[in-house]
Structures are given as structure tokens and as C-alpha cells.
Amino acid sequence: MKIAIRYFMLLSLFHTATSALSTVHAQNVTSVSGMVKDSISGEPLPFVSVYFEGTTIGMLTDENGRFTLQHKGKHLKLSASSLEYNPKTISLKAGQKNEGLELLLQPAVFQLSEVVVKPKREKYRRKNNPAVELIKKVIEHKDENRIESKDKYQAEIYEKLVLSLDDFKPNLDKNKLLHKFKFIQNYVDTSAFNGKPILTVSVREKLSDVYYRKSPKVAKTLVKAKRMQGIDYGVDDGVGITSNLEEIFKTVNIFDNNIPILLNRFVSPLSSTQAVNYYQYYIMDTLDVAGDSCIDLAFVPVNRQSYGFTGHLSYQRRNGARFRNDYANLFGFVG
């Protein structure tokens, strides 16, 4: 078994340093923003899944049906889908700004003899909600899905931590501080998360073998290789900076009740104590994941002012509560 863990952190430049910066356009960055609406009523549709096909870049529309996405790529297709509506896909040209788009979703229509039934958007309810019943069942059996439930396992874990300056737009000719470092312009890249220019300042990689046995309990981690490049190379003694980074970027386990990120704890969508009250759940679609028929379950915080996650989880239909941990997207924070 091989497990890859990647951490990315974007560090904002100080205001005093950025006041003299000018715009540098990232090539081939496609940005899109707009609103998803009901094609008949014209009402905005909240919590619709909007994403670039063939990527993990996506989000759920907010309570006003609005969305904003960016991606660096070619031949992009933007899709929107919701359980009660027919999915819609449009093509976008790479490197263009697409603002004020209106994606009109047509309500799904089911015809029975001469009776036409059209689903009606209703207020979110927990009682008699199939999505809530599903997530309760999954949470009830989540310990069976933990890798530690196995008698023993061996895994190779690859970890990568990248620290970058976010929204890096220097005017190297006018900025006296950076004038002598024009070569850094060759290292400016584009963020896969927000499409903004970034300058990577540190990269840390580690490859380890993990061995686990349940009874008698044995857990060992053997580091096979590690590499460090960047401004902290030669400065880090392997204790100070490394220890702090390990504390900030702790290993995430979605089966835990809380997920640690940047020294804060956030309610997991699989929390045994708070999940159902903290998140709203929506059954979106049925997916084929590595040959298994899975239910696509979307989630979003109940209170848009609260800090939490938006994203998707998938569960095998034939095993009911079995979680496919190779298909889980936490699109980002809300709040």
C-alpha cells in the first residue's frame, strides 16, 4: 500500500512589501465566476457541485448560488450537477476570464404514464432525509473502515510540504529590495488552488515505511529518505523548525471527530458527536470508482459563518457503510 501526503501553505507578503508590486499575469490561467439558477423559476440554486471535469478543483455554490473557480490547464470543461436537476457542462477557453456566467439547470422530470412529477426544492430537513440516514450509518460503522481495524498492514508513505509566497506579483525594476534578484522571476509558478502566481520558498519531502500489527500492538515508522530545499536549508537543525512544522501540519484522519489544521481543530464531516448538527448532507449522484458503484455524498456547514469544510465523500452501495477513501475531496474552508 502506498500513501501520499502533500501539504501546501501559501504565505501572504507583508503589506509594506506589496504596495510597490504590480500585476504579472499568469499564463493559461482560466478563471470563472457566476451563478447557478433554476432554468424555469430563475431562482439561485445553493449547494450545487461546480467543478472542472477531470480535475479535483471544484466547490459547492453558496447560499446565493454563486461560485468562483480558477485553474491552469487546456481544453477545460466546467460542469454543474445537483440531485434534482439534469447536469450541465460547458466548454471554456484556456487563459480567459469568464465572469458573470449563468448556468441554468433544468429540473429533472420523471414521467409515469400520463403523470409528470417534477421535484421541488424544499427546506433542508434532517428528519426522514436519506442523506442524513446514510451518514449516520456510515459514522456508526466508521471504526470498521479505519486502516487500524486490520490485523496488520504495511504502507509506504510519501510526504511533501511546500511553502510558497501567495499572490507574488513583483515589479523587479522598481522594487529596490528585489532589484538584484531578477532571476526569481523564472521561478514564479501558478497555484493549482486559486490560479494566483506563487513563489515557492521551501520544499520538504520524506519517504517512509510504516509497519502496524494490532495484537500484540506494534507500530513502527522507518524513514528511508528525505530531502529539503529552500531558504530554510542549512538553517533548520532538524529540531526547531521541523518540530514546529510537524505540529502545524499534523496528519489528517477524516475518521477522527476533529481535523487538526494550522494549530486549529475543525469538525470532521464524519464526527461521531457533531457531524449531523454541524453539516448538511446531500446525495448527489452514483459514481463508478475503480469498478465499485458508489454514492456521491456532498456536505457543507449548516451555518455559513462557521468554519468547516465543503466537499464530497463516496460510499460503496453494495456494502452500505464502506467508505472509499481514495475518493474524498475537501474543497476548502467555509467561514
mmCIF file of N, CA and C in Angstrom, residues 80-89 104-109:
data_model
loop_
_atom_site.group_PDB
_atom_site.id
_atom_site.type_symbol
_atom_site.label_atom_id
_atom_site.label_comp_id
_atom_site.label_asym_id
_atom_site.label_seq_id
_atom_site.Cartn_x
_atom_site.Cartn_y
_atom_site.Cartn_z
ATOM 1 N N ALA A 80 -21.785 21.428 -13.769
ATOM 2 C CA ALA A 80 -22.602 21.703 -12.587
ATOM 3 C C ALA A 80 -23.610 20.576 -12.447
ATOM 4 N N SER A 81 -23.762 20.059 -11.231
ATOM 5 C CA SER A 81 -24.690 18.947 -11.031
ATOM 6 C C SER A 81 -25.345 19.039 -9.665
ATOM 7 N N SER A 82 -26.581 18.606 -9.617
ATOM 8 C CA SER A 82 -27.352 18.548 -8.387
ATOM 9 C C SER A 82 -28.360 17.423 -8.527
ATOM 10 N N LEU A 83 -28.739 16.839 -7.406
ATOM 11 C CA LEU A 83 -29.579 15.649 -7.441
ATOM 12 C C LEU A 83 -30.892 15.890 -8.167
ATOM 13 N N GLU A 84 -31.521 17.044 -7.967
ATOM 14 C CA GLU A 84 -32.856 17.292 -8.503
ATOM 15 C C GLU A 84 -32.835 17.907 -9.900
ATOM 16 N N TYR A 85 -31.645 18.037 -10.499
ATOM 17 C CA TYR A 85 -31.528 18.707 -11.796
ATOM 18 C C TYR A 85 -30.668 17.887 -12.749
ATOM 19 N N ASN A 86 -30.898 18.104 -14.030
ATOM 20 C CA ASN A 86 -30.052 17.481 -15.040
ATOM 21 C C ASN A 86 -28.693 18.174 -15.039
ATOM 22 N N PRO A 87 -27.594 17.432 -15.083
ATOM 23 C CA PRO A 87 -26.266 18.056 -15.083
ATOM 24 C C PRO A 87 -26.034 18.875 -16.348
ATOM 25 N N LYS A 88 -25.169 19.870 -16.236
ATOM 26 C CA LYS A 88 -24.857 20.723 -17.384
ATOM 27 C C LYS A 88 -23.357 20.925 -17.473
ATOM 28 N N THR A 89 -22.823 20.876 -18.701
ATOM 29 C CA THR A 89 -21.392 21.054 -18.941
ATOM 30 C C THR A 89 -21.182 22.071 -20.051
ATOM 31 N N LEU A 104 -27.800 27.575 -16.175
ATOM 32 C CA LEU A 104 -29.210 27.279 -15.960
ATOM 33 C C LEU A 104 -29.412 25.771 -15.963
ATOM 34 N N LEU A 105 -29.799 25.226 -14.820
ATOM 35 C CA LEU A 105 -30.025 23.793 -14.703
ATOM 36 C C LEU A 105 -31.506 23.491 -14.882
ATOM 37 N N GLN A 106 -31.768 22.505 -15.703
ATOM 38 C CA GLN A 106 -33.152 22.101 -15.969
ATOM 39 C C GLN A 106 -33.589 21.062 -14.944
ATOM 40 N N PRO A 107 -34.728 21.289 -14.276
ATOM 41 C CA PRO A 107 -35.206 20.310 -13.294
ATOM 42 C C PRO A 107 -35.403 18.948 -13.940
ATOM 43 N N ALA A 108 -35.009 17.903 -13.221
ATOM 44 C CA ALA A 108 -35.213 16.546 -13.717
ATOM 45 C C ALA A 108 -36.705 16.240 -13.719
ATOM 46 N N VAL A 109 -37.163 15.607 -14.776
ATOM 47 C CA VAL A 109 -38.583 15.289 -14.915
ATOM 48 C C VAL A 109 -38.741 13.783 -15.040
#
